[in-house]
Each structure stands twice: as C-alpha cells, then as structure tokens.
Coordinates of C-alpha atoms in Angstrom, one line a residue:
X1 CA 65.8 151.7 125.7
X2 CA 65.1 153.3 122.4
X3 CA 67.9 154.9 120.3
X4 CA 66.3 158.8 121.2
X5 CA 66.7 157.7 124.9
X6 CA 70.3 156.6 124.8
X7 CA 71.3 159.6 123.1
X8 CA 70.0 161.3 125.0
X9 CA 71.0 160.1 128.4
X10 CA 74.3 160.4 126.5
X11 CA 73.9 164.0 126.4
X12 CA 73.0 164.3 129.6
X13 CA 76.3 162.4 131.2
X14 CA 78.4 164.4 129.2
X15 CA 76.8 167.8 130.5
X16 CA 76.7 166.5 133.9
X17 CA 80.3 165.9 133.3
X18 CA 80.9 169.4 132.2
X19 CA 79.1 170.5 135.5
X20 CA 80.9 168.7 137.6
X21 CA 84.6 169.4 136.3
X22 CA 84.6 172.6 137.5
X23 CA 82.8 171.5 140.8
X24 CA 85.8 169.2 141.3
X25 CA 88.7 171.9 141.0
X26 CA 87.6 174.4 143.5
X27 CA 87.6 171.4 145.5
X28 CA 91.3 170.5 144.7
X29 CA 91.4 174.5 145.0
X30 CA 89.8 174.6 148.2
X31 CA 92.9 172.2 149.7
X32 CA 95.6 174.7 148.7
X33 CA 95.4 178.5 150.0
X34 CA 93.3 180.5 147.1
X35 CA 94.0 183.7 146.9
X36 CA 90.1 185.3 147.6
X37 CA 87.9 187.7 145.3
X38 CA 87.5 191.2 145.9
X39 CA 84.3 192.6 146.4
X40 CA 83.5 193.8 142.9
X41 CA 84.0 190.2 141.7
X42 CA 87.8 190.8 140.4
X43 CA 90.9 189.0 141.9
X44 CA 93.2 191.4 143.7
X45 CA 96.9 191.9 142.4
X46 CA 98.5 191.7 145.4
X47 CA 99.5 189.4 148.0
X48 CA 102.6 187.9 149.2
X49 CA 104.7 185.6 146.3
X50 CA 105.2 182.2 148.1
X51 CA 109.0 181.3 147.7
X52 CA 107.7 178.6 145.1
X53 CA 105.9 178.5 142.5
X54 CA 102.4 176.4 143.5
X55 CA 100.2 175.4 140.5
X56 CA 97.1 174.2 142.2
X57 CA 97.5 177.0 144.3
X58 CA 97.1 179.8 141.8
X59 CA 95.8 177.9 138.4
X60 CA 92.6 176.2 140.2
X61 CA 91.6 179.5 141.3
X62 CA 92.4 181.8 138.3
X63 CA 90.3 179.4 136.2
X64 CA 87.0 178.9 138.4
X65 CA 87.7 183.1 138.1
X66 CA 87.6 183.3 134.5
X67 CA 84.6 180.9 134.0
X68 CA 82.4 182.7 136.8
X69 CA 83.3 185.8 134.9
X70 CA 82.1 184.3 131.4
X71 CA 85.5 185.1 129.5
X72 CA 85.3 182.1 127.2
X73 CA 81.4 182.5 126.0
X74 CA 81.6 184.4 122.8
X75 CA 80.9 188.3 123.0
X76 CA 78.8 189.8 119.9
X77 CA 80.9 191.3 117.5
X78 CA 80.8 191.9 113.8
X79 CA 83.8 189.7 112.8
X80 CA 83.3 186.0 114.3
X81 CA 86.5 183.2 115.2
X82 CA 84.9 179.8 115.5
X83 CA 87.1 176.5 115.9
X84 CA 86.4 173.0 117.1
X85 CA 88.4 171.5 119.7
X86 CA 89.1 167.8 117.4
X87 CA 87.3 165.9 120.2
X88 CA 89.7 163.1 122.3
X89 CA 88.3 159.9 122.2
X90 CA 86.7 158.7 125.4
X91 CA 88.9 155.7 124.9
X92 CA 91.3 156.7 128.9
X93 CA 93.0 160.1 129.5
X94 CA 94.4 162.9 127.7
X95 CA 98.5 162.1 126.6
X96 CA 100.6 165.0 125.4
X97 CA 99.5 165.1 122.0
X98 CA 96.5 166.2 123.1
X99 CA 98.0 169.3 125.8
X100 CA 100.1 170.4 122.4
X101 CA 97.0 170.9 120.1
X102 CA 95.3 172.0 123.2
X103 CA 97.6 174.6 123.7
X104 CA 97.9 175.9 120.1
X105 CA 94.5 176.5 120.1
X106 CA 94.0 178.4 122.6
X107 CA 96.8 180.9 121.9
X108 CA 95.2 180.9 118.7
X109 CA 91.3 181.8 120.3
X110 CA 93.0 184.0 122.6
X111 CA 94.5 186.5 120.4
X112 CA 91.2 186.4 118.5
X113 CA 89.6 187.3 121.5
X114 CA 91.9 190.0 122.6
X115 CA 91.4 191.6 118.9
X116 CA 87.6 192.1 120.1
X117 CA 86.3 189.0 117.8
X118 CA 83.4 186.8 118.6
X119 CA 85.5 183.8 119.2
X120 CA 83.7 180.2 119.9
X121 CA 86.2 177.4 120.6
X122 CA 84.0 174.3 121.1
X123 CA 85.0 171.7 123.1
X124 CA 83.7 168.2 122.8
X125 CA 84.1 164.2 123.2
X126 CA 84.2 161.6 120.3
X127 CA 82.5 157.9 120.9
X128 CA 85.9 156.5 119.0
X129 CA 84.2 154.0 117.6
X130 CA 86.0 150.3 117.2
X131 CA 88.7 151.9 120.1
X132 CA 86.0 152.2 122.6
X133 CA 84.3 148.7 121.5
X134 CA 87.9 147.3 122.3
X135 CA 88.8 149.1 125.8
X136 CA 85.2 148.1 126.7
X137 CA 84.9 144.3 125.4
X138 CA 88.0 144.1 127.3
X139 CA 87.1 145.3 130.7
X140 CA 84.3 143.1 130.6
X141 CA 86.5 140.0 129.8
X142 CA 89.4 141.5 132.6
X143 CA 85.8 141.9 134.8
X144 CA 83.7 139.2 133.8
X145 CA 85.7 136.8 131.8
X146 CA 83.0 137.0 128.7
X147 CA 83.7 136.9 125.4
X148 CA 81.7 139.2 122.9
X149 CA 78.9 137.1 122.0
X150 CA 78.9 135.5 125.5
X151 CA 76.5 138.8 126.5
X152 CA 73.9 141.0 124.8
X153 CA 73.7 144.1 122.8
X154 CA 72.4 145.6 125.8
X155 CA 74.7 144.6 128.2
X156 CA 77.5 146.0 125.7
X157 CA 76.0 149.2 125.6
X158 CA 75.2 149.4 129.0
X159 CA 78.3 148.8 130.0
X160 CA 80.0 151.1 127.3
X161 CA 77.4 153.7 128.5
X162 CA 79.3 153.6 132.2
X163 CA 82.7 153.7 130.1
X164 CA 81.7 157.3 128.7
X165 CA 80.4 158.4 131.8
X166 CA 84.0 157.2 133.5
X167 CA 86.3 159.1 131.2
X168 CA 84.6 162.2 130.0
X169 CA 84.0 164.2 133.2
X170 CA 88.4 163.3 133.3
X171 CA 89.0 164.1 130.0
X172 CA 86.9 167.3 130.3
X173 CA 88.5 167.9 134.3
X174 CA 92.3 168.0 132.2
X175 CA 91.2 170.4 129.6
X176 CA 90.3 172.9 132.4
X177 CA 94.1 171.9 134.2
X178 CA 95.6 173.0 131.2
X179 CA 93.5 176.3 131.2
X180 CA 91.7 175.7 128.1
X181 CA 89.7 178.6 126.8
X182 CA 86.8 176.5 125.9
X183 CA 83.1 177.8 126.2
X184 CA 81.9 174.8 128.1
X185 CA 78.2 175.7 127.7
X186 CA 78.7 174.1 124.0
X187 CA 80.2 170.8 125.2
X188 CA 79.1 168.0 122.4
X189 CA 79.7 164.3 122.6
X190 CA 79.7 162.9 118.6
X191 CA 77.2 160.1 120.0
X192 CA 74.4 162.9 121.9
X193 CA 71.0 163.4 120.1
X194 CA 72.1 166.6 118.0
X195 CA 75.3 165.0 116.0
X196 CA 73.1 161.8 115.6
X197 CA 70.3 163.1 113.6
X198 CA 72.9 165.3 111.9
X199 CA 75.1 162.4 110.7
X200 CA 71.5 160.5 109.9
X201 CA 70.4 163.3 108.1
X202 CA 73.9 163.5 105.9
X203 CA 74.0 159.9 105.3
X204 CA 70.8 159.8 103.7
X205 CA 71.0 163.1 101.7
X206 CA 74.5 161.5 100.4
X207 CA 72.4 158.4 99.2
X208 CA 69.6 159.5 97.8
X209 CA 72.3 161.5 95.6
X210 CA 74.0 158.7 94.7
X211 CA 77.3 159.6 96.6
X212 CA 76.8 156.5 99.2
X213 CA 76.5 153.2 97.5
X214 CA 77.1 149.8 99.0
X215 CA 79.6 147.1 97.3
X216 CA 81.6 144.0 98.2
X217 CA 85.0 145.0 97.7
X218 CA 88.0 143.5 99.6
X219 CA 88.9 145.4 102.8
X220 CA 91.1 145.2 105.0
X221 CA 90.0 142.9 108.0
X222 CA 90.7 142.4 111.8
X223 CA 90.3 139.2 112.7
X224 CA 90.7 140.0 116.3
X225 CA 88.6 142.8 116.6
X226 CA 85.7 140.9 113.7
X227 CA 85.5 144.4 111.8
X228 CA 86.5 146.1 108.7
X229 CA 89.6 149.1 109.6
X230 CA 90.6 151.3 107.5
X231 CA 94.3 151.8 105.4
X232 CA 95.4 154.3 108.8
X233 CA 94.8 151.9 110.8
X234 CA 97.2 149.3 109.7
X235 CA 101.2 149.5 111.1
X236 CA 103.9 148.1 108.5
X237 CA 107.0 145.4 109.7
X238 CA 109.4 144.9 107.2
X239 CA 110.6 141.2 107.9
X240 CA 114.3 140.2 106.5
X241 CA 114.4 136.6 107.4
X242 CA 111.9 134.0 109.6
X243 CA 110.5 135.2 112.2
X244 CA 108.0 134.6 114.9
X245 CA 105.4 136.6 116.2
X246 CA 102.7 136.3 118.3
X247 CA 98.8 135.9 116.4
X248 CA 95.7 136.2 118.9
X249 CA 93.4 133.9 119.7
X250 CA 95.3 130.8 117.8
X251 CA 96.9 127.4 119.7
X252 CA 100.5 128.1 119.6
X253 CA 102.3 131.3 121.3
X254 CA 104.1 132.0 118.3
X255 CA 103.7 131.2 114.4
X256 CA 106.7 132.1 111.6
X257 CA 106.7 134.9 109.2
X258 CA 109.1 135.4 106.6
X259 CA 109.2 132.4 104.9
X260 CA 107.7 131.4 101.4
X261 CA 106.5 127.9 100.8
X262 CA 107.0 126.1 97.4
X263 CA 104.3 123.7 96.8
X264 CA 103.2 121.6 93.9
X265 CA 100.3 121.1 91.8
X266 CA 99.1 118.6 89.3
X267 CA 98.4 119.5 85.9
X268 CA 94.9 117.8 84.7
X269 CA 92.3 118.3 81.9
X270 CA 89.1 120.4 82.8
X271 CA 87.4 116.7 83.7
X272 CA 90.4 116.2 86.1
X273 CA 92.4 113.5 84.9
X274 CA 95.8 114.2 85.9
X275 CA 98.6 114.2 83.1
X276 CA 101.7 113.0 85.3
X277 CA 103.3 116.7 84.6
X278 CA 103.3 119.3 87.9
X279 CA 103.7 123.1 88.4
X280 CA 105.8 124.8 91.7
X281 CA 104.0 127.3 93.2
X282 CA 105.5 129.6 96.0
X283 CA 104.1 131.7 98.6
X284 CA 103.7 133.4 102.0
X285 CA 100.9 132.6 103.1
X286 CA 100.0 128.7 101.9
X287 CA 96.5 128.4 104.0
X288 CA 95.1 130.9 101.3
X289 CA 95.6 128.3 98.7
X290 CA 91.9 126.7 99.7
X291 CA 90.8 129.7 98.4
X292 CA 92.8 129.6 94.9
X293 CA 90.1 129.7 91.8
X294 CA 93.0 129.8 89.0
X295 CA 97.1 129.5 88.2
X296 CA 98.3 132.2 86.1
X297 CA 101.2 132.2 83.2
X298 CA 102.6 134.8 81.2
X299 CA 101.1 134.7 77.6
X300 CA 104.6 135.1 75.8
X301 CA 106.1 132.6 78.5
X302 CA 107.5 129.9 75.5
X303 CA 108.2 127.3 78.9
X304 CA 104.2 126.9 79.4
X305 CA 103.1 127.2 75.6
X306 CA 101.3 123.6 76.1
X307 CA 99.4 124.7 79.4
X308 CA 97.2 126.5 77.5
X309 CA 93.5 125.5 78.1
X310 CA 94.4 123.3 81.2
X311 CA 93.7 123.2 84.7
X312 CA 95.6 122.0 87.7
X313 CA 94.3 120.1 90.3
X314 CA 92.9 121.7 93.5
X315 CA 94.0 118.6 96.1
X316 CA 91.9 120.0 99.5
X317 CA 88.5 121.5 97.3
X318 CA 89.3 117.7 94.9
X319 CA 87.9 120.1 92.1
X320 CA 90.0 121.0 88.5
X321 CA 91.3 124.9 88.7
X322 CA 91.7 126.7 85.3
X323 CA 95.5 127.9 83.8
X324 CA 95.0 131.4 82.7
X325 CA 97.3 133.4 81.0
X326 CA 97.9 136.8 82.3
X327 CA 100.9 139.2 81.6
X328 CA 99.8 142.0 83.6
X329 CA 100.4 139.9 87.3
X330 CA 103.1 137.4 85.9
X331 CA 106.5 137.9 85.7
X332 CA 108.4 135.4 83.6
X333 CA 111.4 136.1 84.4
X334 CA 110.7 136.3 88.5
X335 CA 110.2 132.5 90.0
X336 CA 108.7 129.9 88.4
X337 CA 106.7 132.1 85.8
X338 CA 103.5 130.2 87.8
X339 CA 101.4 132.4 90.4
X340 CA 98.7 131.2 92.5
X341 CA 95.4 133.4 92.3
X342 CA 93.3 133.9 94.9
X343 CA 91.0 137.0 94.3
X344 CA 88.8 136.6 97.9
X345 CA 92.0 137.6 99.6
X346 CA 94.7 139.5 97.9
X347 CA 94.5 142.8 96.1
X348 CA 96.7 141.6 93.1
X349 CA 94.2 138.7 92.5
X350 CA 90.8 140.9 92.7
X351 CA 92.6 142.9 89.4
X352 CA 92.7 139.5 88.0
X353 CA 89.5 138.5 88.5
X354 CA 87.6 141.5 87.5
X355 CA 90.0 140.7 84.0
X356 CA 89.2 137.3 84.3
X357 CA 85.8 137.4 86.1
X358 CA 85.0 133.3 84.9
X359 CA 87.7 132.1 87.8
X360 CA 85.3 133.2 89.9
X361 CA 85.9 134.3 93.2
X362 CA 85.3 132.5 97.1
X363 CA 86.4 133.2 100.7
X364 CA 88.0 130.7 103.1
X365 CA 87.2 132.6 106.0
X366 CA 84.6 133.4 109.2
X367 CA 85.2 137.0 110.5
X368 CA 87.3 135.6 113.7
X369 CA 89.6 134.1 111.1
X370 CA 89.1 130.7 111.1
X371 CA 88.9 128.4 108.0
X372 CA 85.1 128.4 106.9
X373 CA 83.3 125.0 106.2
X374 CA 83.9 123.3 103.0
X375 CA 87.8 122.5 103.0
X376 CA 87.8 119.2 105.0
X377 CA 90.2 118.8 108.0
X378 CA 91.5 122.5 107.7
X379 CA 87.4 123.7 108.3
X380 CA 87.2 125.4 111.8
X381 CA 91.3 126.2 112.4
X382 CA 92.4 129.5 112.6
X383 CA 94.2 130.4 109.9
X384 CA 97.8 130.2 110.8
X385 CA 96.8 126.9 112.8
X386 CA 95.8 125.5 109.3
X387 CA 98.6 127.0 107.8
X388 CA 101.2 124.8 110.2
X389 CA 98.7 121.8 109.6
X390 CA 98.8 122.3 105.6
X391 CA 102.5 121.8 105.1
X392 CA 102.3 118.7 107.4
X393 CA 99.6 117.7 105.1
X394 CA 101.2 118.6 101.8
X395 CA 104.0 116.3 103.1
X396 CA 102.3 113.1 103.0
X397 CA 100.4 114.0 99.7
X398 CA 103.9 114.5 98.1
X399 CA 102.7 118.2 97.2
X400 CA 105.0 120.3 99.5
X401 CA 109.0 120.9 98.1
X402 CA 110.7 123.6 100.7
X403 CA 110.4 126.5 102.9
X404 CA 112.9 129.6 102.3
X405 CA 113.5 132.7 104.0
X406 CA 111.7 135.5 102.5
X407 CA 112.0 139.4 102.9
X408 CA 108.3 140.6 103.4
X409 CA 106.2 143.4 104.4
X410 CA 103.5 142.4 107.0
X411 CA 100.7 144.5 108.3
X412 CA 99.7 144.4 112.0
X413 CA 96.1 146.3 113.1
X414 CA 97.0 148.9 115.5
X415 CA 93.5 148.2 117.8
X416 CA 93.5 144.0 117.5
X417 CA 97.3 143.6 117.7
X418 CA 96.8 140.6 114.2
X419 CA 98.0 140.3 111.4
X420 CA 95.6 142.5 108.8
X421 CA 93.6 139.9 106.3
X422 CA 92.1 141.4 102.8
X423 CA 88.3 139.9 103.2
X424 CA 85.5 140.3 100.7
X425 CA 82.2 142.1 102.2
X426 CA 79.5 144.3 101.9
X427 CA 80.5 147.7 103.1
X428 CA 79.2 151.5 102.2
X429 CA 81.7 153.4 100.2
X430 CA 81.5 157.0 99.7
X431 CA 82.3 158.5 95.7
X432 CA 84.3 161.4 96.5
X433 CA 85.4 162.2 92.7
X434 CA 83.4 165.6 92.4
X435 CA 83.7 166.3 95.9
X436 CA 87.8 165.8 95.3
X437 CA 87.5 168.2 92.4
X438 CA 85.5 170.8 93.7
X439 CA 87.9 170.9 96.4
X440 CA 90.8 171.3 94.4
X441 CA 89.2 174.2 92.4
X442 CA 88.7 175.9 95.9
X443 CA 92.2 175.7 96.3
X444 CA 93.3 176.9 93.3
X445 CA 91.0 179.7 93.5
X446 CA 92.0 180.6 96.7
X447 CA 88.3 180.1 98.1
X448 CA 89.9 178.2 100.5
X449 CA 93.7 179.3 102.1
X450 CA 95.5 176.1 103.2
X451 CA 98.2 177.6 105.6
X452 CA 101.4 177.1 105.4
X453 CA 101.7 177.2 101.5
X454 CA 103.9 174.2 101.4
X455 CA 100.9 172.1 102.3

C-alpha cells in the first residue's frame, strides 16, 4: 500500500468516525424518552420536568438538534473567530484535562458566535507519534507475544491503522457528550493526506532555506522505546541515598541508584608502559567508563603538575588514554581533582571534546542499550547488567576501591518507563534564532497580544 493510499484510508476512518458518532447518540438517545421536534424543525419548550435531572435524556437529543440545524458550521460574516481544537492523541480516551480545555473553548466560540462572528472551531485527532508506537507495540506483544522486530513494517502499520480506527470514532463520540461546538464537517486527523503534504511541503521549504540541517549531537535516548525523546519528555527523581529501581528489559528485577563508585587507574606513557603511580576516579554510572577517551586535571592543580603529557591506562579497551588538563569541567577542590571524560554520553564531556576535539569521541552502545562489540566480556549486556558485572571485575583486577552513597538526580522517560541515556546520532535539528527574534519583535510591537500580560 503506497503512502497516498494510507493517508488516505486514514482520512477516510477518521470521517467515517465523525459520521458515525453522531449515529451512535441518537441511538443511546433513542433508549431514554427524547423529547420530539415540532413541526417546523424547532424543539418545543414545554413538557413535563422529570423529578430528576436525566443527562442522556435531554443532552443526546439537544445535541443531534443543534447539529441537524447547522449551528456550529460557520455563518458568513465580516469579522471571522477561528480556533483549533489542540487535537487528543489517539493514544485511549479522553481524561479530564481534555473536558477542561474542551470546555474553555467552547464558551470561548460561543460568545463569538452569539456576537454574529464567523466562528470556525476545528476539531481534530493527532497520530501521537512514539505514544501510539508504544500503546500499539504493546498490544501486539499483550496479543501476540511479538517483539518489534519479530514482525514487519506492514504488519505494524496495519495493526496501528486498526488502533486509529478503535479510538477516534470514541474520542470524537466524548467531544459530542460534552456538547462541544465543533464544526464536524472540518474533522482532520495530523496523519490524513492534507496535513501530510502540508508538513512535506514545510519540511522541505525549511531546508532548502537552510533552517533544517542534520547533525550528530548527543540526545537524549530511550532505550526501551529505541528512539530519540525530547527534554519534555523526561521526569526528574531526586535520589538521597541507594536505591533500587526497576530498569526494563535487563536480568535482575531491580539495579541500585545512588551510589558513586571509586575506581582506579594506572598512570602509563603514551606507549603504555605503566609507571607504578595510580589515579581515583569516582562515578555514577561506572559501565560508561568503556567509553572514556581521556582523564581531566585542573591546569593550576599543583598535586598533578607531573601528569602532564601522560596517559592512563584504559584496562577493558588495553589501549593508553590521554591526561588533559581542563579548568573549565574540573574542580580542584571537589574530589580527587581527577574526572573521567566520556563525551559519547554525557553533556559535560561533549563541551570538552569540542575544546579538546583530539580525545576523540566513541559510543558503547546499541539503541536497546546494550554494550556494543568491542569491550570484551561486557559486549552484548545491557548496560546496568555490565555495570553489576564491571565492579565484580574491577575487583579481581585490583582497580575497584569503594561504593558510597550519593545524592543524585536521575531521569526516567515518561513513554519507556528507563532510565534516559545521552547517545550520539544523526538527527534533524531546526535553527530557530531568527524565527526566536522575529517573534520577540512581534511581541514587543504588539503585532502579536500574548494574553494575560504576565505571560
């Protein structure tokens, strides 16, 4: 199926949706005692009050009345209201986050309407991206017991395809329960032919003007989910003391947080040859020591003036590590005045690198999280497996010193439920610098009102 035809029968769920919502209340309606239409098409104003109050009795029926009479379909004026309904994600059903905003626009459409404006609130669904990807990967393991990569592209999207078409007619059906002044005749879906040429279209208008470029710059990275995720989508713990959590798709139930390892390593010339004389190095998170391309020192640190110009020994990688001296990341006067660098996986260490760029740079890494090939025994387990394995290992070399408690602040990924990794790849990046001043200037012209004026 081409790209045209799934849009396209895309579209069409989402307006068959839209048809049927409506078709579904007057049937709900149709179980309760409606009052009838008159015969010039209006409801009649009186009737006996039941002694309670019944929603599906009178809300089902005033709504099929107001969308057989058109009231939400915008009337030609000369002043024109138009707002977008922010579209739910077709990710389950609406919560009440969604019946607040709901709400405050429609008060807001409605008095637009009232003052005799063409008002247009458009109602529509979002695809949701990586959210829908999850909810769907994991019916199909609850269903199927597959693994992604254990099926095809087409099967995913076949299967997502009967996702949309699950939730959207609901989504759309609540909407309408809520009495939602939407005009239904413009229902998108942010995946249907129109939005996809449109975002096509934008995409490459922003390259070819230089605005989209595509760089390897450390992201953040869900191991569970395979996928770059953005800064939003990463939930802070602050941890006091050890403690353990639970990692997905690793051996044990539980690993330990909060704790910083002090390890050791060997000083040695650029050829290797060890000197007798070692360095403590501490961290949180030893398995990214595979990954380490240099040791840094403070410049004016007196303690390490004869560690200039040497190396220390990497004992997993067997390969000589420069000492570089540093004063923006080191600290002399915090720890041992020695850091570990590792720019493929920490923010700090990138800054370094691109100040230091002949450390070079590697990442230890697969996208599911497990230790790539090239670092011996440690190659192929996930991460915190390796990192359990590593002090066991640093043990018997004579390289590991202690474990202490350690106050730290962990991210989690809101989607995957893991613990967020900073990865190197290739991703598109948008330069927003004029755009951010252009938008500023409106501001401060007052081209555009941001309401209230605290914000």
């Amino acid at each position: 199926m081409s790209v045209t035809a799934k849009a396209q029968r895309k579209e069409k769920v989402i307006k068959e949706a839209v048809s049927k919502a409506p078709q579904k209340m007057k049937k709900t309606a149709a179980k309760q005692e409606v009052i009838p239409k008159s015969k010039d098409g209006h409801k009649p104003d009186t009737t006996q009050f039941d002694s309670e109050y019944n929603p599906m009795k009178v809300e089902n029926a005033w709504y099929s009345w107001w969308e057989n009479q058109n009231f939400f379909e915008p009337k030609a004026a000369d002043k024109k209201f138009v707002m977008i309904l922010p579209p739910p994600n077709v990710t389950g059903e609406l919560h009440l986050g969604h019946a607040l905003t709901a709400s405050i626009e429609d008060a807001i459409t409605r008095y637009h309407r009232m003052c005799g404006e063409e008002s247009l609130w458009v109602p529509g669904t979002d695809h949701a991206g990586i959210a829908t990807q999850f909810r769907v990967e994991k019916k199909i393991y609850d269903e199927k017991k597959l693994h992604r990569g254990e099926y095809s592209r087409e099967y995913f999207l076949e299967e997502a395809h009967k996702w949309v078409e699950s939730k959207s007619g609901t989504i759309l059906s609540q909407l309408r329960d809520m009495g939602s002044s939407l005009a239904w005749k413009d229902t998108y879906y942010t995946l249907d032919e129109k939005r996809s040429e449109s975002v096509i279209a934008a995409f490459i208008k922003l390259f070819d003007e230089g605005l989209i470029y595509r760089s390897e710059r450390l992201v953040n990275w869900d191991c569970a989910l395979k996928t770059a995720i953005s800064d939003a989508e990463v939930e802070y713990i602050t941890l006091t003391k050890r403690t353990k959590l639970n990692v997905p798709n690793h051996k044990y139930p539980q690993y330990p947080f909060g704790v910083m390892t002090h390890f050791y390593y060997e000083i040695c010339d650029k050829d290797g040859k060890k000197t007798g004389e070692k360095v403590e190095i501490a961290t949180t998170r030893l398995e990214t020591m595979l990954g380490d391309t240099a040791v840094a020192i403070n410049p004016k640190d007196a303690r390490y003036n004869h560690l200039h110009g040497m190396y220390v020994w990497h004992p997993i990688r067997e390969v000589p590590i420069p000492i570089i001296q540093d004063e923006i990341l080191v600290d002399m006067n915090f720890g041992t005045g020695v850091v570990k660098v590792t720019p493929g996986h920490d923010p700090n260490d990138y800054e370094v690198y691109k100040r230091h760029p002949e450390i070079g740079l590697i990442s230890i890494l697969t996208p599911d999280g497990a230790i790539a090939s090239g670092y011996g025994q440690f190659s192929g387990m996930m991460r915190f497996d390796a990192r359990v394995e590593m002090v066991k290992w640093m043990k018997e070399h004579g390289l590991y010193k202690e474990e202490k408690d350690h106050e730290m602040r962990l991210g989690i990924t809101q989607r995957g439920h893991d613990i967020v990794e900073q990865v190197i790849t290739p991703q598109w990046f948008v330069n927003t610098t004029d755009m951010a001043a252009r938008a500023i200037k409106a501001v401060d012209d007052g081209e555009l009102k941001i309401v209230p004026d605290e914000f």
